[in-house]
């Protein structure tokens, strides 16, 4: 007798039922949070030479040049050690010129809209910096605040002070409390000689105004602004350059069949998953998806409130980082958030989540067999 069966002739179905994210309650030790501060799998192979600049956007080519030189300048023992601080932003010039810039910026801020490749460039900088992985840290703003929550402020300073480089992706400009916390942390790290690099996104309502988020970023970090050189990266969202629109949601039955037919897939009702996220700290959402090869969701509907929406944004980020396709029934992902949310203070997060979930829905198209 076969160890698998078939549903509607689509494909063999494994004996095991799909996983359930709602059944998981991961506990993540603090040392794992530190060890996992590396570029996510989606950007594990990101390099400067795999970034494809838009020929119509010279700022993209310039960003590659500047960041490549910046990485090469971090070849000292430590940014605050002998020679290390002098070389930061030295750009390979003569020693006299290196000393001239030694008191200048010790960080770089990538300023641009959605999908222009800022995270790819940030990950490329991490990979190109000549230091052991344990001496480089890469994480989102949310992951950094979670690290402080897990270790405490002083221990986080002590843990990261020996690093050569800290990369912060998606610096949040809409939470004053967390911004002050992270700015204080970065001040301590700058004093310790750690090089910094950061990105954040333009608010959607500002996309047509000819400006990005640099002014907001520099204002929010206040005393740290002098430590950052701003690189503006123009361009359109690469996720929508000539790509077809995301597939429409499937029927519940199709999603369920695909979940049973796909090894390592999870299957959950969307409303139930939203309730479960409220019981799991966002710092554990990455662990929540450990080993999951595809996420299958039924009955997708608008999120009921802002707290729920913000938790969903974090989950969408973790799924996107890990390249986990998302197959869903119900409403399309561009209808997850209300007009009030999309016009409110957290709108950049919601637009990012829509963009990323749309990309993952496109990736999941192959999970559904022929009718």
Short mmCIF file of C-alpha atoms in Angstrom, two decimals:
data_model
loop_
_atom_site.label_atom_id
_atom_site.label_comp_id
_atom_site.label_asym_id
_atom_site.label_seq_id
_atom_site.Cartn_x
_atom_site.Cartn_y
_atom_site.Cartn_z
CA UNK A 1 0.00 0.00 0.00
CA UNK A 2 1.33 3.48 -0.88
CA UNK A 3 2.42 5.73 1.95
CA UNK A 4 0.69 8.68 0.29
CA UNK A 5 -2.68 9.38 -1.26
CA UNK A 6 -3.99 11.78 -3.87
CA UNK A 7 -6.50 14.61 -3.64
CA UNK A 8 -8.50 15.23 -6.83
CA UNK A 9 -5.58 13.91 -8.85
CA UNK A 10 -3.46 16.98 -8.16
CA UNK A 11 -0.39 15.37 -6.62
CA UNK A 12 0.60 12.88 -3.89
CA UNK A 13 -0.21 13.98 -0.37
CA UNK A 14 2.27 13.28 2.45
CA UNK A 15 1.04 11.23 5.38
CA UNK A 16 1.63 14.08 7.83
CA UNK A 17 -0.92 16.86 8.10
CA UNK A 18 0.27 20.41 7.46
CA UNK A 19 1.99 22.35 10.21
CA UNK A 20 0.04 24.96 12.13
CA UNK A 21 1.59 28.27 13.12
CA UNK A 22 -1.14 28.61 15.71
CA UNK A 23 0.16 25.50 17.46
CA UNK A 24 3.62 26.96 17.90
CA UNK A 25 4.77 28.98 20.89
CA UNK A 26 8.52 29.39 20.36
CA UNK A 27 10.86 30.51 23.11
CA UNK A 28 14.00 32.20 21.80
CA UNK A 29 17.04 32.60 24.08
CA UNK A 30 18.76 35.97 23.97
CA UNK A 31 22.00 34.54 22.56
CA UNK A 32 20.09 33.31 19.53
CA UNK A 33 18.80 36.84 18.92
CA UNK A 34 22.40 38.06 18.73
CA UNK A 35 23.65 35.15 16.63
CA UNK A 36 20.85 35.64 14.13
CA UNK A 37 21.72 39.27 13.46
CA UNK A 38 22.92 38.48 9.94
CA UNK A 39 21.34 39.22 6.54
CA UNK A 40 18.21 37.08 6.11
CA UNK A 41 18.19 34.16 3.64
CA UNK A 42 16.63 36.31 0.90
CA UNK A 43 19.77 38.43 0.97
CA UNK A 44 22.27 35.75 1.93
CA UNK A 45 23.78 35.86 -1.56
CA UNK A 46 23.45 39.62 -2.02
CA UNK A 47 26.64 41.22 -3.27
CA UNK A 48 27.48 44.52 -4.90
CA UNK A 49 28.08 42.76 -8.21
CA UNK A 50 24.64 41.12 -8.10
CA UNK A 51 22.88 44.45 -7.60
CA UNK A 52 21.58 45.56 -11.00
CA UNK A 53 21.41 49.36 -11.13
CA UNK A 54 18.71 50.94 -13.22
CA UNK A 55 20.57 52.63 -16.11
CA UNK A 56 18.14 55.52 -15.86
CA UNK A 57 19.02 56.08 -12.18
CA UNK A 58 22.71 57.03 -11.86
CA UNK A 59 22.33 57.37 -8.08
CA UNK A 60 22.07 53.58 -7.87
CA UNK A 61 25.46 53.09 -9.53
CA UNK A 62 26.95 55.79 -7.33
CA UNK A 63 25.61 54.06 -4.21
CA UNK A 64 27.40 50.85 -5.17
CA UNK A 65 30.65 52.75 -5.65
CA UNK A 66 30.46 54.61 -2.35
CA UNK A 67 29.40 51.59 -0.30
CA UNK A 68 32.08 49.38 -1.84
CA UNK A 69 34.70 51.93 -0.82
CA UNK A 70 33.14 52.26 2.61
CA UNK A 71 33.37 48.49 3.15
CA UNK A 72 37.00 48.44 2.04
CA UNK A 73 37.73 51.19 4.56
CA UNK A 74 36.64 48.93 7.40
CA UNK A 75 39.70 46.71 7.20
CA UNK A 76 41.21 47.79 10.52
CA UNK A 77 41.09 45.69 13.67
CA UNK A 78 38.16 47.76 14.96
CA UNK A 79 36.69 51.08 13.96
CA UNK A 80 37.80 52.51 17.26
CA UNK A 81 41.17 50.73 17.33
CA UNK A 82 44.51 51.67 15.88
CA UNK A 83 44.05 52.71 12.28
CA UNK A 84 40.48 51.50 12.11
CA UNK A 85 38.77 54.81 12.82
CA UNK A 86 41.10 56.66 10.46
CA UNK A 87 40.20 54.40 7.54
CA UNK A 88 36.44 54.81 7.90
CA UNK A 89 35.27 56.77 4.88
CA UNK A 90 38.94 57.04 3.88
CA UNK A 91 38.00 55.75 0.40
CA UNK A 92 41.56 54.46 -0.16
CA UNK A 93 43.12 57.95 -0.35
CA UNK A 94 46.47 58.96 1.01
CA UNK A 95 47.02 58.94 4.75
CA UNK A 96 46.74 62.70 4.92
CA UNK A 97 43.29 62.62 3.38
CA UNK A 98 42.25 59.72 5.60
CA UNK A 99 43.18 61.71 8.68
CA UNK A 100 41.25 64.67 7.31
CA UNK A 101 37.99 62.70 7.31
CA UNK A 102 38.65 60.81 10.54
CA UNK A 103 36.35 63.12 12.48
CA UNK A 104 33.70 63.05 9.77
CA UNK A 105 30.77 60.66 9.25
CA UNK A 106 31.15 57.16 10.66
CA UNK A 107 27.87 55.96 9.25
CA UNK A 108 25.94 55.91 6.02
CA UNK A 109 22.20 56.30 5.51
CA UNK A 110 20.57 54.87 2.37
CA UNK A 111 17.70 57.17 1.49
CA UNK A 112 15.11 56.00 -1.00
CA UNK A 113 11.62 54.71 -1.64
CA UNK A 114 10.25 51.19 -1.74
CA UNK A 115 11.94 48.50 -3.79
CA UNK A 116 14.99 50.42 -5.04
CA UNK A 117 17.30 47.78 -3.56
CA UNK A 118 18.33 49.42 -0.28
CA UNK A 119 18.27 46.15 1.67
CA UNK A 120 20.25 44.41 -1.08
CA UNK A 121 22.89 47.15 -0.83
CA UNK A 122 22.89 47.06 2.97
CA UNK A 123 23.36 43.28 2.95
CA UNK A 124 26.09 43.63 0.32
CA UNK A 125 27.89 46.07 2.62
CA UNK A 126 27.67 43.53 5.45
CA UNK A 127 29.08 40.76 3.25
CA UNK A 128 31.83 42.98 1.80
CA UNK A 129 33.09 44.26 5.15
CA UNK A 130 36.32 42.39 5.94
CA UNK A 131 35.45 41.00 9.34
CA UNK A 132 34.26 37.76 10.84
CA UNK A 133 30.44 37.42 10.96
CA UNK A 134 30.58 37.61 14.74
CA UNK A 135 32.00 41.14 14.43
CA UNK A 136 29.21 42.36 12.14
CA UNK A 137 25.52 42.73 12.97
CA UNK A 138 22.56 43.11 10.62
CA UNK A 139 18.96 43.53 11.69
CA UNK A 140 15.82 45.54 11.28
CA UNK A 141 14.98 48.39 13.60
CA UNK A 142 12.33 46.20 15.23
CA UNK A 143 14.82 43.38 15.76
CA UNK A 144 17.25 45.81 17.37
CA UNK A 145 14.61 47.09 19.81
CA UNK A 146 13.70 43.48 20.57
CA UNK A 147 17.35 42.76 21.31
CA UNK A 148 17.43 45.63 23.81
CA UNK A 149 14.26 44.25 25.35
CA UNK A 150 15.82 40.81 25.72
CA UNK A 151 19.29 41.81 26.93
CA UNK A 152 18.71 45.19 28.54
CA UNK A 153 20.27 48.43 27.34
CA UNK A 154 23.68 48.16 29.00
CA UNK A 155 24.19 44.53 27.98
CA UNK A 156 23.24 45.34 24.39
CA UNK A 157 25.81 48.15 24.37
CA UNK A 158 28.44 45.79 25.76
CA UNK A 159 27.52 43.06 23.25
CA UNK A 160 27.64 45.27 20.16
CA UNK A 161 30.49 47.60 21.13
CA UNK A 162 33.10 45.15 19.92
CA UNK A 163 31.53 44.96 16.46
CA UNK A 164 33.06 46.58 13.43
CA UNK A 165 29.74 47.27 11.70
CA UNK A 166 26.06 47.50 12.62
CA UNK A 167 23.53 47.57 9.78
CA UNK A 168 19.98 48.65 10.62
CA UNK A 169 17.35 47.99 7.97
CA UNK A 170 14.02 49.83 7.93
CA UNK A 171 14.77 52.39 10.61
CA UNK A 172 11.39 53.35 12.02
CA UNK A 173 10.56 57.04 12.16
CA UNK A 174 7.05 56.74 13.57
CA UNK A 175 7.66 55.54 17.15
CA UNK A 176 9.22 58.33 19.24
CA UNK A 177 9.97 56.08 22.22
CA UNK A 178 11.82 53.45 20.23
CA UNK A 179 13.59 56.09 18.17
CA UNK A 180 15.01 57.71 21.30
CA UNK A 181 16.02 54.29 22.63
CA UNK A 182 17.86 53.29 19.45
CA UNK A 183 19.41 56.74 19.03
CA UNK A 184 20.85 56.46 22.54
CA UNK A 185 22.17 53.01 21.72
CA UNK A 186 23.77 54.20 18.50
CA UNK A 187 25.41 57.09 20.34
CA UNK A 188 27.11 54.63 22.68
CA UNK A 189 28.20 52.45 19.77
CA UNK A 190 29.58 55.41 17.81
CA UNK A 191 31.63 56.35 20.88
CA UNK A 192 32.96 52.79 20.90
CA UNK A 193 34.03 53.13 17.26
CA UNK A 194 31.36 50.96 15.63
CA UNK A 195 30.57 51.86 12.02
CA UNK A 196 26.88 52.29 11.24
CA UNK A 197 24.68 51.87 8.19
CA UNK A 198 20.91 52.32 8.03
CA UNK A 199 17.95 52.45 5.70
CA UNK A 200 14.35 53.58 6.05
CA UNK A 201 11.46 54.01 3.67
CA UNK A 202 9.74 57.05 2.24
CA UNK A 203 6.22 57.64 3.43
CA UNK A 204 3.93 56.77 0.51
CA UNK A 205 2.33 60.20 0.59
CA UNK A 206 5.72 61.79 -0.05
CA UNK A 207 6.68 59.74 -3.09
CA UNK A 208 5.64 62.46 -5.48
CA UNK A 209 7.17 65.34 -3.57
CA UNK A 210 10.70 64.96 -4.86
CA UNK A 211 12.11 64.14 -1.45
CA UNK A 212 12.77 61.04 0.60
CA UNK A 213 13.10 60.38 4.33
CA UNK A 214 16.59 61.76 5.00
CA UNK A 215 15.39 64.98 6.65
CA UNK A 216 13.05 63.00 8.92
CA UNK A 217 15.76 60.49 9.76
CA UNK A 218 18.41 63.08 10.60
CA UNK A 219 15.96 65.08 12.69
CA UNK A 220 14.84 62.04 14.70
CA UNK A 221 18.34 60.85 15.54
CA UNK A 222 19.23 64.44 16.49
CA UNK A 223 22.74 64.44 17.93
CA UNK A 224 23.79 61.51 15.76
CA UNK A 225 23.05 63.21 12.45
CA UNK A 226 26.64 64.40 12.01
CA UNK A 227 27.79 60.78 12.01
CA UNK A 228 25.81 59.84 8.91
CA UNK A 229 26.52 60.49 5.27
CA UNK A 230 23.32 60.34 3.21
CA UNK A 231 23.17 58.42 -0.04
CA UNK A 232 20.03 59.12 -2.00
CA UNK A 233 18.89 56.21 -4.18
CA UNK A 234 16.29 57.08 -6.78
CA UNK A 235 14.15 54.57 -8.66
CA UNK A 236 10.89 52.69 -8.83
CA UNK A 237 9.88 49.60 -6.89
CA UNK A 238 11.75 46.78 -8.63
CA UNK A 239 9.09 44.33 -7.48
CA UNK A 240 6.73 45.95 -9.97
CA UNK A 241 9.10 46.55 -12.87
CA UNK A 242 7.44 44.69 -15.71
CA UNK A 243 6.10 41.97 -13.42
CA UNK A 244 2.54 40.64 -13.65
CA UNK A 245 0.12 41.54 -10.89
CA UNK A 246 -0.12 39.18 -7.96
CA UNK A 247 -2.45 36.24 -8.52
CA UNK A 248 -5.96 36.56 -7.16
CA UNK A 249 -6.76 34.65 -3.96
CA UNK A 250 -7.68 31.01 -4.35
CA UNK A 251 -10.63 29.06 -3.00
CA UNK A 252 -10.40 27.56 0.48
CA UNK A 253 -10.37 24.08 -1.00
CA UNK A 254 -7.43 24.87 -3.29
CA UNK A 255 -5.40 26.32 -0.44
CA UNK A 256 -6.14 23.32 1.79
CA UNK A 257 -5.20 20.84 -0.95
CA UNK A 258 -1.97 22.67 -1.63
CA UNK A 259 -1.09 22.67 2.09
CA UNK A 260 -1.54 18.91 2.30
CA UNK A 261 0.39 18.38 -0.92
CA UNK A 262 3.37 20.54 0.01
CA UNK A 263 5.98 19.18 2.39
CA UNK A 264 6.73 21.64 5.17
CA UNK A 265 3.66 23.79 4.53
CA UNK A 266 1.57 25.30 7.29
CA UNK A 267 -2.20 25.70 7.17
CA UNK A 268 -4.12 28.15 9.35
CA UNK A 269 -7.25 30.23 9.29
CA UNK A 270 -6.24 33.87 8.93
CA UNK A 271 -8.43 35.17 11.79
CA UNK A 272 -7.07 32.47 14.10
CA UNK A 273 -3.49 33.30 13.14
CA UNK A 274 -4.03 36.98 13.93
CA UNK A 275 -5.30 36.00 17.38
CA UNK A 276 -2.27 33.77 17.92
CA UNK A 277 0.18 36.53 16.99
CA UNK A 278 -1.14 38.53 19.95
CA UNK A 279 0.13 35.76 22.25
CA UNK A 280 3.64 35.56 20.74
CA UNK A 281 6.18 38.33 21.15
CA UNK A 282 7.20 39.79 17.75
CA UNK A 283 10.85 38.95 18.50
CA UNK A 284 9.79 35.30 18.14
CA UNK A 285 8.03 35.57 14.79
CA UNK A 286 11.15 34.39 13.00
CA UNK A 287 11.28 31.29 15.19
CA UNK A 288 7.55 30.85 14.60
CA UNK A 289 8.35 30.14 10.94
CA UNK A 290 11.35 27.85 11.51
CA UNK A 291 11.26 24.99 9.02
CA UNK A 292 8.13 26.26 7.28
CA UNK A 293 8.41 25.97 3.48
CA UNK A 294 5.10 27.61 2.61
CA UNK A 295 2.34 29.41 4.51
CA UNK A 296 -1.23 28.59 3.53
CA UNK A 297 -3.99 30.82 4.86
CA UNK A 298 -7.74 30.55 4.51
CA UNK A 299 -10.34 33.27 4.98
CA UNK A 300 -8.08 36.29 4.65
CA UNK A 301 -10.04 39.36 5.71
CA UNK A 302 -9.26 42.97 6.73
CA UNK A 303 -7.33 43.28 9.98
CA UNK A 304 -9.59 44.58 12.75
CA UNK A 305 -7.34 47.13 14.46
CA UNK A 306 -3.97 48.81 14.38
CA UNK A 307 -2.26 46.63 17.00
CA UNK A 308 -3.17 43.53 15.00
CA UNK A 309 -2.04 45.21 11.80
CA UNK A 310 1.39 46.07 13.21
CA UNK A 311 1.91 42.48 14.35
CA UNK A 312 1.00 41.27 10.87
CA UNK A 313 3.57 43.67 9.39
CA UNK A 314 6.31 42.04 11.48
CA UNK A 315 5.23 38.56 10.39
CA UNK A 316 5.17 39.67 6.74
CA UNK A 317 8.73 40.95 7.13
CA UNK A 318 9.95 37.68 8.60
CA UNK A 319 8.26 35.64 5.86
CA UNK A 320 9.70 37.89 3.17
CA UNK A 321 13.18 37.69 4.68
CA UNK A 322 12.97 33.90 4.64
CA UNK A 323 11.44 33.71 1.14
CA UNK A 324 8.43 31.74 2.38
CA UNK A 325 5.64 31.78 -0.24
CA UNK A 326 2.14 32.62 0.98
CA UNK A 327 -0.93 30.99 -0.57
CA UNK A 328 -4.24 32.45 0.54
CA UNK A 329 -7.99 32.46 0.08
CA UNK A 330 -10.36 35.29 0.90
CA UNK A 331 -9.53 38.90 0.12
CA UNK A 332 -6.42 39.99 -1.84
CA UNK A 333 -3.60 41.38 0.25
CA UNK A 334 -4.07 44.94 -0.95
CA UNK A 335 -7.34 44.99 0.97
CA UNK A 336 -5.89 43.96 4.33
CA UNK A 337 -5.68 47.48 5.74
CA UNK A 338 -8.42 50.08 5.94
CA UNK A 339 -8.19 53.44 4.21
CA UNK A 340 -7.78 55.03 7.62
CA UNK A 341 -4.73 52.85 8.30
CA UNK A 342 -3.23 53.51 4.88
CA UNK A 343 -3.55 57.23 5.44
CA UNK A 344 -2.31 57.18 9.04
CA UNK A 345 1.03 57.41 10.76
CA UNK A 346 2.01 53.78 10.19
CA UNK A 347 1.15 53.75 6.50
CA UNK A 348 4.70 53.11 5.31
CA UNK A 349 4.67 49.84 7.26
CA UNK A 350 1.36 48.80 5.75
CA UNK A 351 2.45 49.62 2.21
CA UNK A 352 5.64 47.63 2.76
CA UNK A 353 3.62 44.66 4.05
CA UNK A 354 1.29 44.80 1.03
CA UNK A 355 4.25 44.92 -1.34
CA UNK A 356 5.99 42.00 0.33
CA UNK A 357 2.92 39.81 0.75
CA UNK A 358 2.06 40.43 -2.88
CA UNK A 359 5.51 39.22 -3.89
CA UNK A 360 5.15 36.11 -1.70
CA UNK A 361 1.70 35.41 -3.12
CA UNK A 362 3.24 35.49 -6.58
CA UNK A 363 5.93 33.04 -5.39
CA UNK A 364 3.20 30.69 -4.15
CA UNK A 365 1.50 30.36 -7.52
CA UNK A 366 3.29 27.11 -8.29
CA UNK A 367 1.88 25.41 -5.19
CA UNK A 368 -1.53 25.04 -6.79
CA UNK A 369 -1.78 22.19 -9.24
CA UNK A 370 -3.85 22.15 -12.44
CA UNK A 371 -7.60 22.09 -12.13
#
